[in-house]
Amino acid sequence: MNEEQKRTDINTLGEFGLIKQLIAPFTIKNASTVVGNGDDGAVIYSRDKQFVVSTDLLIEGIHFDLMYVPLRHLGYKAVIVNLSDIYAMNARPTQITVSIALSNRFSLEALEELYAGIRLASEKYEVDLIGGDTTSSQKGLVISVTAIGEVSPEKYVLRSTAREGDLLCVSGDLGAAYLGLQFLEREKKIFMENPNIKPDLENQAYLVGRQLKPEARRDIITYFEKNEIIPTSMIDISDGLSSEILHLCDQSGLGCNLYEEKIPISEEVRTAAYTFNLDPTMCALSGGEDYELLFTIPQEDYEKVKDDINITVIGYMTALHEPAVIITKGGNVHELIAQGWNAFRKP
Ligand code: ADP
Ligand code: MG
């Protein structure tokens, strides 16, 4: 950090002064925001839409490490992970609230960095910051974001409504965020042992970027709208493909066949996985934080997705009481478990 950088103690501003300063650069973009920040509550209104609400809580030391996560990226990601949940309902995010708890270790300038990231995400995804809460904590930073979205009543998509025979699809590629984290952890370890060694992450821009600055798949929701697709079920991938497939299967009361060779994995992930002596498929299955969308569509809609480079069909849903399985490249069948697959081979 630049030693000449300005450091304003937050105690000199007081709670109201601090909030005022942080939220001043935000503007309102959505018609449904009737009253935004500054009163006891915000007012939102929509005549013909339903609202979707989703919250996440992020705790320093548990969900993020400020040793390698810049505050601006943290603010951005805290918003993105919530928008991803709204898109996973096939809805459009319109408002967010942001609540923080912080110790006096954070200066006004540090918080402005955090809010710069929050603003970047809210501008890019066109959501309004309509409120929040600010309080102190003894040690770490806590940040909670709530996102609100709009969806027509006939269009929201649940986890529980997949049907037998539906195609299982995923957006983007998987495993990158997890491998980005492996590089960051490795460089942190090296730095802790010898602070004079500069981190070597230059060749890992894609993977580290996927970990530090994820995006939410608004483009996929737009694609559904344009092509008149309403998925039969959907979930966003925050914990790894296996775990999310199991949620869809459990909540829909179905099994599924997943084909290892179909799982979209980038070249960067394959190369990096070998560097860390990891199996690329395992990184996709158990890695997490990719924030891609996992969804099912009726077989009749196959034509609508087959040529889109952002969507890959990776399997299909099977009958009630069938297990969720992965068929490996070698043709073996393994039952999926949340951490990947069960290595216990079927006879
Ligand atoms: P109250 O005492 O009624 O809870 P606050 O003083 O906490 O009100 O908040 C004043 C206004 O500032 C409210 O509109 C609130 O939503 C907003 N606000 C408070 N903290 C934050 C924050 N961290 N980010 C964005 N808005 C905030
Ligand atoms: Mg308050």
Tab-separated table of C-alpha atoms and ligand atoms in Angstrom:
chain	number	residue	atom	x	y	z
A	1	MET	CA	0.000	0.000	0.000
A	2	ASN	CA	1.143	3.529	-0.776
A	3	GLU	CA	2.238	5.052	2.526
A	4	GLU	CA	1.237	8.552	1.486
A	5	GLN	CA	-2.306	7.387	0.829
A	6	LYS	CA	-4.897	9.390	2.727
A	7	ARG	CA	-6.436	7.694	5.726
A	8	THR	CA	-9.532	9.249	7.242
A	9	ASP	CA	-10.616	7.674	10.511
A	10	ILE	CA	-14.306	6.789	10.269
A	11	ASN	CA	-14.907	8.044	13.802
A	12	THR	CA	-14.364	11.603	12.580
A	13	LEU	CA	-17.412	11.316	10.294
A	14	GLY	CA	-19.983	9.707	12.556
A	15	GLU	CA	-22.373	7.033	11.320
A	16	PHE	CA	-24.636	9.347	9.331
A	17	GLY	CA	-21.784	11.248	7.738
A	18	LEU	CA	-20.155	7.999	6.727
A	19	ILE	CA	-23.306	6.551	5.143
A	20	LYS	CA	-24.046	9.811	3.357
A	21	GLN	CA	-20.582	9.952	1.876
A	22	LEU	CA	-20.628	6.308	0.786
A	23	ILE	CA	-24.000	6.375	-0.939
A	24	ALA	CA	-23.789	9.865	-2.489
A	25	PRO	CA	-22.480	8.679	-5.906
A	26	PHE	CA	-25.342	6.185	-6.431
A	27	THR	CA	-28.218	7.047	-8.748
A	28	ILE	CA	-31.673	5.461	-9.200
A	29	LYS	CA	-32.254	3.621	-12.492
A	30	ASN	CA	-35.398	1.539	-12.075
A	31	ALA	CA	-38.995	2.702	-12.333
A	32	SER	CA	-39.944	0.270	-9.569
A	33	THR	CA	-37.813	2.197	-7.054
A	34	VAL	CA	-40.309	4.723	-5.711
A	35	VAL	CA	-38.281	5.807	-2.656
A	36	GLY	CA	-34.606	4.850	-2.350
A	37	ASN	CA	-32.072	5.565	0.377
A	38	GLY	CA	-32.355	7.991	3.234
A	39	ASP	CA	-35.671	7.339	4.938
A	40	ASP	CA	-36.664	4.659	7.453
A	41	GLY	CA	-37.484	2.323	4.615
A	42	ALA	CA	-37.412	2.169	0.836
A	43	VAL	CA	-40.576	1.931	-1.263
A	44	ILE	CA	-40.801	-0.274	-4.349
A	45	TYR	CA	-43.756	-0.866	-6.621
A	46	SER	CA	-44.570	-2.907	-9.662
A	47	ARG	CA	-48.021	-3.256	-11.173
A	48	ASP	CA	-47.757	-6.617	-12.926
A	49	LYS	CA	-44.541	-8.255	-11.688
A	50	GLN	CA	-43.758	-10.447	-8.746
A	51	PHE	CA	-40.753	-9.779	-6.530
A	52	VAL	CA	-37.917	-12.205	-5.794
A	53	VAL	CA	-35.728	-11.578	-2.735
A	54	SER	CA	-32.389	-13.174	-1.903
A	55	THR	CA	-29.742	-12.486	0.775
A	56	ASP	CA	-26.126	-13.480	1.379
A	57	LEU	CA	-23.898	-12.850	4.359
A	58	LEU	CA	-20.112	-12.691	3.904
A	59	ILE	CA	-17.736	-12.848	6.864
A	60	GLU	CA	-14.062	-11.949	6.794
A	61	GLY	CA	-11.894	-15.000	7.422
A	62	ILE	CA	-14.713	-17.367	6.435
A	63	HIS	CA	-15.847	-16.181	3.003
A	64	PHE	CA	-13.044	-13.837	2.018
A	65	ASP	CA	-9.446	-13.081	2.894
A	66	LEU	CA	-8.408	-9.443	2.661
A	67	MET	CA	-4.802	-10.553	2.207
A	68	TYR	CA	-5.550	-11.120	-1.453
A	69	VAL	CA	-9.043	-9.815	-2.055
A	70	PRO	CA	-9.003	-6.079	-2.861
A	71	LEU	CA	-11.950	-4.267	-1.220
A	72	ARG	CA	-13.206	-3.080	-4.599
A	73	HIS	CA	-13.418	-6.664	-5.812
A	74	LEU	CA	-15.091	-7.725	-2.585
A	75	GLY	CA	-17.814	-5.108	-3.044
A	76	TYR	CA	-18.330	-6.177	-6.639
A	77	LYS	CA	-18.485	-9.872	-5.812
A	78	ALA	CA	-20.804	-9.377	-2.820
A	79	VAL	CA	-23.337	-7.843	-5.220
A	80	ILE	CA	-22.764	-10.351	-8.028
A	81	VAL	CA	-23.378	-13.439	-5.890
A	82	ASN	CA	-26.809	-12.055	-4.994
A	83	LEU	CA	-27.690	-11.055	-8.547
A	84	SER	CA	-26.776	-14.586	-9.596
A	85	ASP	CA	-29.459	-15.909	-7.213
A	86	ILE	CA	-32.046	-13.582	-8.719
A	87	TYR	CA	-31.160	-14.694	-12.283
A	88	ALA	CA	-31.386	-18.314	-11.099
A	89	MET	CA	-35.096	-17.634	-10.492
A	90	ASN	CA	-35.321	-16.389	-14.128
A	91	ALA	CA	-35.935	-12.898	-12.702
A	92	ARG	CA	-34.317	-9.485	-13.280
A	93	PRO	CA	-32.590	-7.842	-10.314
A	94	THR	CA	-33.716	-4.263	-9.697
A	95	GLN	CA	-32.692	-3.238	-6.162
A	96	ILE	CA	-30.092	-4.115	-3.544
A	97	THR	CA	-29.522	-3.283	0.092
A	98	VAL	CA	-26.036	-3.447	1.604
A	99	SER	CA	-25.327	-3.867	5.309
A	100	ILE	CA	-21.877	-3.744	6.821
A	101	ALA	CA	-20.294	-4.266	10.203
A	102	LEU	CA	-16.741	-3.000	10.577
A	103	SER	CA	-14.003	-2.292	13.068
A	104	ASN	CA	-12.062	0.968	13.243
A	105	ARG	CA	-9.293	-0.763	11.328
A	106	PHE	CA	-11.151	0.395	8.179
A	107	SER	CA	-10.694	3.955	6.992
A	108	LEU	CA	-13.161	6.013	4.969
A	109	GLU	CA	-10.908	5.484	1.930
A	110	ALA	CA	-11.051	1.702	2.377
A	111	LEU	CA	-14.848	1.797	2.563
A	112	GLU	CA	-14.974	4.012	-0.495
A	113	GLU	CA	-13.084	1.282	-2.335
A	114	LEU	CA	-15.637	-1.289	-1.164
A	115	TYR	CA	-18.482	0.956	-2.331
A	116	ALA	CA	-16.725	1.653	-5.642
A	117	GLY	CA	-16.982	-2.088	-6.336
A	118	ILE	CA	-20.618	-2.121	-5.219
A	119	ARG	CA	-21.318	0.809	-7.533
A	120	LEU	CA	-19.553	-0.796	-10.480
A	121	ALA	CA	-21.730	-3.900	-10.158
A	122	SER	CA	-24.916	-1.894	-9.637
A	123	GLU	CA	-24.223	0.222	-12.710
A	124	LYS	CA	-23.328	-2.708	-14.912
A	125	TYR	CA	-26.378	-4.728	-13.851
A	126	GLU	CA	-28.650	-1.690	-13.502
A	127	VAL	CA	-29.754	-2.186	-9.931
A	128	ASP	CA	-30.540	0.548	-7.387
A	129	LEU	CA	-28.962	0.694	-3.929
A	130	ILE	CA	-32.027	1.420	-1.787
A	131	GLY	CA	-30.774	0.977	1.765
A	132	GLY	CA	-28.790	-0.978	4.276
A	133	ASP	CA	-27.409	-0.781	7.755
A	134	THR	CA	-24.041	0.186	9.191
A	135	THR	CA	-22.702	-0.931	12.509
A	136	SER	CA	-19.420	-1.677	14.243
A	137	SER	CA	-17.750	-5.001	14.825
A	138	GLN	CA	-14.933	-5.901	17.199
A	139	LYS	CA	-12.674	-7.361	14.579
A	140	GLY	CA	-13.524	-8.473	11.090
A	141	LEU	CA	-15.575	-7.048	8.267
A	142	VAL	CA	-19.071	-8.434	7.698
A	143	ILE	CA	-21.020	-7.583	4.589
A	144	SER	CA	-24.554	-8.615	3.773
A	145	VAL	CA	-26.310	-7.875	0.497
A	146	THR	CA	-29.993	-8.390	-0.220
A	147	ALA	CA	-31.113	-8.334	-3.838
A	148	ILE	CA	-34.666	-7.799	-5.053
A	149	GLY	CA	-35.754	-8.746	-8.560
A	150	GLU	CA	-38.843	-8.696	-10.734
A	151	VAL	CA	-40.405	-11.514	-12.723
A	152	SER	CA	-43.733	-12.063	-14.480
A	153	PRO	CA	-45.886	-14.475	-12.472
A	154	GLU	CA	-45.763	-17.162	-15.179
A	155	LYS	CA	-41.999	-17.020	-15.630
A	156	TYR	CA	-40.221	-17.660	-12.339
A	157	VAL	CA	-38.302	-20.934	-12.222
A	158	LEU	CA	-37.867	-23.171	-9.181
A	159	ARG	CA	-35.401	-25.941	-8.310
A	160	SER	CA	-38.206	-28.411	-7.728
A	161	THR	CA	-39.942	-28.563	-11.101
A	162	ALA	CA	-37.624	-30.546	-13.399
A	163	ARG	CA	-39.325	-33.426	-15.247
A	164	GLU	CA	-38.129	-36.854	-16.273
A	165	GLY	CA	-36.377	-36.740	-19.656
A	166	ASP	CA	-35.522	-33.027	-19.430
A	167	LEU	CA	-32.078	-32.019	-20.681
A	168	LEU	CA	-29.640	-30.875	-18.015
A	169	CYS	CA	-27.724	-27.781	-19.203
A	170	VAL	CA	-25.051	-25.483	-17.856
A	171	SER	CA	-23.820	-22.032	-18.900
A	172	GLY	CA	-20.148	-21.095	-19.394
A	173	ASP	CA	-17.371	-23.304	-18.083
A	174	LEU	CA	-16.647	-24.720	-14.652
A	175	GLY	CA	-13.796	-25.095	-12.180
A	176	ALA	CA	-11.986	-21.829	-12.955
A	177	ALA	CA	-12.868	-19.931	-9.772
A	178	TYR	CA	-11.639	-22.804	-7.623
A	179	LEU	CA	-8.306	-22.978	-9.431
A	180	GLY	CA	-7.985	-19.181	-9.237
A	181	LEU	CA	-8.309	-19.577	-5.469
A	182	GLN	CA	-5.577	-22.247	-5.453
A	183	PHE	CA	-3.173	-19.795	-7.117
A	184	LEU	CA	-4.098	-17.005	-4.688
A	185	GLU	CA	-3.630	-19.311	-1.697
A	186	ARG	CA	-0.293	-20.512	-3.051
A	187	GLU	CA	0.998	-16.965	-3.551
A	188	LYS	CA	-0.254	-15.968	-0.093
A	189	LYS	CA	1.715	-18.833	1.443
A	190	ILE	CA	4.865	-17.841	-0.425
A	191	PHE	CA	4.369	-14.198	0.596
A	192	MET	CA	3.890	-15.131	4.274
A	193	GLU	CA	7.162	-17.040	4.176
A	194	ASN	CA	9.022	-14.339	2.301
A	195	PRO	CA	7.344	-10.936	1.876
A	196	ASN	CA	10.033	-9.846	-0.613
A	197	ILE	CA	8.872	-12.253	-3.285
A	198	LYS	CA	6.390	-10.639	-5.643
A	199	PRO	CA	3.241	-12.626	-6.380
A	200	ASP	CA	3.373	-14.413	-9.702
A	201	LEU	CA	-0.180	-14.415	-10.999
A	202	GLU	CA	0.311	-12.778	-14.375
A	203	ASN	CA	-0.273	-15.912	-16.399
A	204	GLN	CA	-3.381	-16.787	-14.437
A	205	ALA	CA	-5.527	-13.768	-15.294
A	206	TYR	CA	-8.514	-15.855	-16.403
A	207	LEU	CA	-8.598	-18.124	-13.352
A	208	VAL	CA	-7.815	-15.433	-10.785
A	209	GLY	CA	-10.341	-13.133	-12.475
A	210	ARG	CA	-13.031	-15.803	-12.199
A	211	GLN	CA	-12.334	-16.035	-8.449
A	212	LEU	CA	-11.970	-12.326	-7.652
A	213	LYS	CA	-14.378	-10.738	-10.106
A	214	PRO	CA	-17.138	-13.168	-11.097
A	215	GLU	CA	-20.031	-12.106	-13.309
A	216	ALA	CA	-23.704	-13.090	-13.052
A	217	ARG	CA	-25.292	-14.640	-16.166
A	218	ARG	CA	-27.761	-11.942	-17.159
A	219	ASP	CA	-26.977	-12.813	-20.797
A	220	ILE	CA	-28.428	-16.305	-20.342
A	221	ILE	CA	-31.705	-14.925	-18.950
A	222	THR	CA	-31.855	-12.566	-21.940
A	223	TYR	CA	-31.204	-15.516	-24.262
A	224	PHE	CA	-34.093	-17.442	-22.683
A	225	GLU	CA	-36.385	-14.480	-23.194
A	226	LYS	CA	-35.404	-13.960	-26.850
A	227	ASN	CA	-35.715	-17.645	-27.698
A	228	GLU	CA	-38.880	-18.223	-25.701
A	229	ILE	CA	-37.283	-20.734	-23.366
A	230	ILE	CA	-38.611	-21.173	-19.839
A	231	PRO	CA	-36.367	-23.697	-18.061
A	232	THR	CA	-38.281	-26.337	-16.126
A	233	SER	CA	-35.899	-25.884	-13.177
A	234	MET	CA	-32.830	-23.772	-12.414
A	235	ILE	CA	-30.147	-23.085	-9.773
A	236	ASP	CA	-26.926	-21.081	-9.791
A	237	ILE	CA	-23.618	-22.849	-9.226
A	238	SER	CA	-22.132	-21.474	-6.039
A	239	ASP	CA	-20.995	-24.726	-4.414
A	240	GLY	CA	-19.848	-26.902	-7.322
A	241	LEU	CA	-21.724	-28.780	-10.034
A	242	SER	CA	-22.295	-31.989	-8.016
A	243	SER	CA	-23.878	-30.289	-5.089
A	244	GLU	CA	-26.184	-28.190	-7.323
A	245	ILE	CA	-27.241	-31.194	-9.422
A	246	LEU	CA	-28.134	-32.997	-6.206
A	247	HIS	CA	-30.298	-30.031	-5.162
A	248	LEU	CA	-32.200	-30.141	-8.465
A	249	CYS	CA	-32.614	-33.928	-8.211
A	250	ASP	CA	-33.658	-33.936	-4.545
A	251	GLN	CA	-36.069	-31.058	-4.868
A	252	SER	CA	-37.574	-32.350	-8.122
A	253	GLY	CA	-37.693	-35.951	-6.851
A	254	LEU	CA	-35.732	-37.270	-9.855
A	255	GLY	CA	-32.419	-38.880	-10.746
A	256	CYS	CA	-30.054	-37.814	-13.496
A	257	ASN	CA	-27.334	-39.006	-15.849
A	258	LEU	CA	-24.397	-36.618	-16.119
A	259	TYR	CA	-21.746	-37.258	-18.775
A	260	GLU	CA	-18.194	-36.395	-17.734
A	261	GLU	CA	-17.068	-35.751	-21.317
A	262	LYS	CA	-19.774	-33.088	-21.753
A	263	ILE	CA	-18.809	-30.949	-18.740
A	264	PRO	CA	-17.455	-27.633	-20.098
A	265	ILE	CA	-13.910	-27.147	-18.808
A	266	SER	CA	-11.543	-24.515	-20.225
A	267	GLU	CA	-7.971	-25.235	-21.317
A	268	GLU	CA	-6.752	-22.919	-18.522
A	269	VAL	CA	-8.527	-25.120	-15.975
A	270	ARG	CA	-7.066	-28.323	-17.414
A	271	THR	CA	-3.520	-26.944	-17.367
A	272	ALA	CA	-3.844	-25.448	-13.878
A	273	ALA	CA	-5.440	-28.599	-12.452
A	274	TYR	CA	-2.403	-30.616	-13.512
A	275	THR	CA	-0.122	-28.013	-11.898
A	276	PHE	CA	-1.852	-28.663	-8.573
A	277	ASN	CA	-2.154	-32.389	-9.148
A	278	LEU	CA	-5.933	-32.157	-9.284
A	279	ASP	CA	-8.416	-33.806	-11.611
A	280	PRO	CA	-10.084	-31.117	-13.798
A	281	THR	CA	-13.451	-32.904	-13.617
A	282	MET	CA	-13.237	-32.915	-9.810
A	283	CYS	CA	-12.532	-29.154	-9.877
A	284	ALA	CA	-15.730	-28.630	-11.893
A	285	LEU	CA	-17.785	-30.975	-9.702
A	286	SER	CA	-16.651	-29.754	-6.300
A	287	GLY	CA	-14.940	-26.410	-6.881
A	288	GLY	CA	-17.693	-23.846	-6.534
A	289	GLU	CA	-17.982	-20.072	-6.939
A	290	ASP	CA	-18.360	-20.258	-10.710
A	291	TYR	CA	-21.773	-18.526	-10.584
A	292	GLU	CA	-22.878	-20.227	-13.766
A	293	LEU	CA	-26.487	-21.354	-14.221
A	294	LEU	CA	-27.530	-25.009	-14.109
A	295	PHE	CA	-30.979	-25.643	-15.588
A	296	THR	CA	-33.251	-28.170	-17.246
A	297	ILE	CA	-35.248	-27.740	-20.454
A	298	PRO	CA	-37.731	-29.991	-22.237
A	299	GLN	CA	-36.192	-32.131	-25.011
A	300	GLU	CA	-38.284	-30.202	-27.580
A	301	ASP	CA	-36.172	-27.130	-26.805
A	302	TYR	CA	-32.885	-28.810	-27.754
A	303	GLU	CA	-32.798	-26.997	-31.121
A	304	LYS	CA	-32.980	-23.672	-29.299
A	305	VAL	CA	-29.797	-24.250	-27.263
A	306	LYS	CA	-27.640	-26.593	-29.335
A	307	ASP	CA	-25.799	-23.886	-31.303
A	308	ASP	CA	-25.294	-21.421	-28.467
A	309	ILE	CA	-21.674	-21.411	-27.344
A	310	ASN	CA	-22.635	-20.281	-23.846
A	311	ILE	CA	-24.855	-23.278	-23.135
A	312	THR	CA	-23.832	-26.950	-22.928
A	313	VAL	CA	-26.115	-29.960	-22.526
A	314	ILE	CA	-24.381	-32.193	-19.956
A	315	GLY	CA	-26.977	-34.891	-19.281
A	316	TYR	CA	-30.660	-35.565	-18.657
A	317	MET	CA	-33.071	-36.153	-15.802
A	318	THR	CA	-34.085	-39.729	-15.056
A	319	ALA	CA	-37.046	-41.253	-13.230
A	320	LEU	CA	-38.058	-40.925	-9.617
A	321	HIS	CA	-35.963	-43.264	-7.395
A	322	GLU	CA	-33.130	-43.369	-9.946
A	323	PRO	CA	-29.833	-42.119	-8.475
A	324	ALA	CA	-27.911	-39.067	-9.718
A	325	VAL	CA	-24.907	-40.543	-11.513
A	326	ILE	CA	-21.909	-39.491	-13.555
A	327	ILE	CA	-20.881	-41.592	-16.541
A	328	THR	CA	-17.115	-41.173	-16.804
A	329	LYS	CA	-15.065	-40.911	-20.007
A	330	GLY	CA	-14.069	-44.527	-19.421
A	331	GLY	CA	-17.734	-45.576	-19.283
A	332	ASN	CA	-17.866	-46.201	-15.537
A	333	VAL	CA	-20.936	-45.161	-13.591
A	334	HIS	CA	-20.526	-43.473	-10.189
A	335	GLU	CA	-23.119	-42.066	-7.890
A	336	LEU	CA	-22.736	-38.304	-7.436
A	337	ILE	CA	-22.059	-37.027	-3.943
A	338	ALA	CA	-21.807	-33.365	-2.936
A	339	GLN	CA	-17.989	-33.479	-3.034
A	340	GLY	CA	-17.740	-35.014	-6.506
A	341	TRP	CA	-18.449	-38.644	-6.972
A	342	ASN	CA	-18.422	-41.785	-4.922
A	343	ALA	CA	-15.355	-43.749	-6.015
A	344	PHE	CA	-17.045	-46.959	-4.988
A	345	ARG	CA	-17.535	-48.599	-8.369
A	346	LYS	CA	-20.658	-50.453	-9.284
A	347	PRO	CA	-19.989	-54.125	-10.130
B	1	ADP	P1	-32.291	3.508	10.880
B	1	ADP	O1	-31.698	4.053	12.107
B	1	ADP	O2	-33.703	3.883	10.634
B	1	ADP	O3	-32.010	2.044	10.714
B	1	ADP	P2	-29.964	4.261	9.470
B	1	ADP	O4	-29.442	5.478	10.116
B	1	ADP	O5	-29.351	2.967	9.795
B	1	ADP	O6	-31.532	4.230	9.679
B	1	ADP	O7	-29.875	4.469	7.900
B	1	ADP	C1	-30.224	5.685	7.259
B	1	ADP	C2	-30.433	5.429	5.804
B	1	ADP	O8	-29.220	4.995	5.189
B	1	ADP	C3	-31.459	4.349	5.533
B	1	ADP	O9	-32.154	4.683	4.357
B	1	ADP	C4	-30.604	3.120	5.304
B	1	ADP	O10	-31.265	2.188	4.482
B	1	ADP	C5	-29.362	3.706	4.656
B	1	ADP	N1	-28.137	2.947	4.953
B	1	ADP	C6	-27.613	2.683	6.174
B	1	ADP	N2	-26.474	1.986	6.092
B	1	ADP	C7	-26.255	1.788	4.767
B	1	ADP	C8	-25.233	1.126	4.031
B	1	ADP	N3	-24.199	0.504	4.608
B	1	ADP	N4	-25.328	1.107	2.681
B	1	ADP	C9	-26.380	1.704	2.085
B	1	ADP	N5	-27.347	2.347	2.703
B	1	ADP	C10	-27.318	2.401	4.047
B	2	MG	MG	-30.077	1.275	10.717
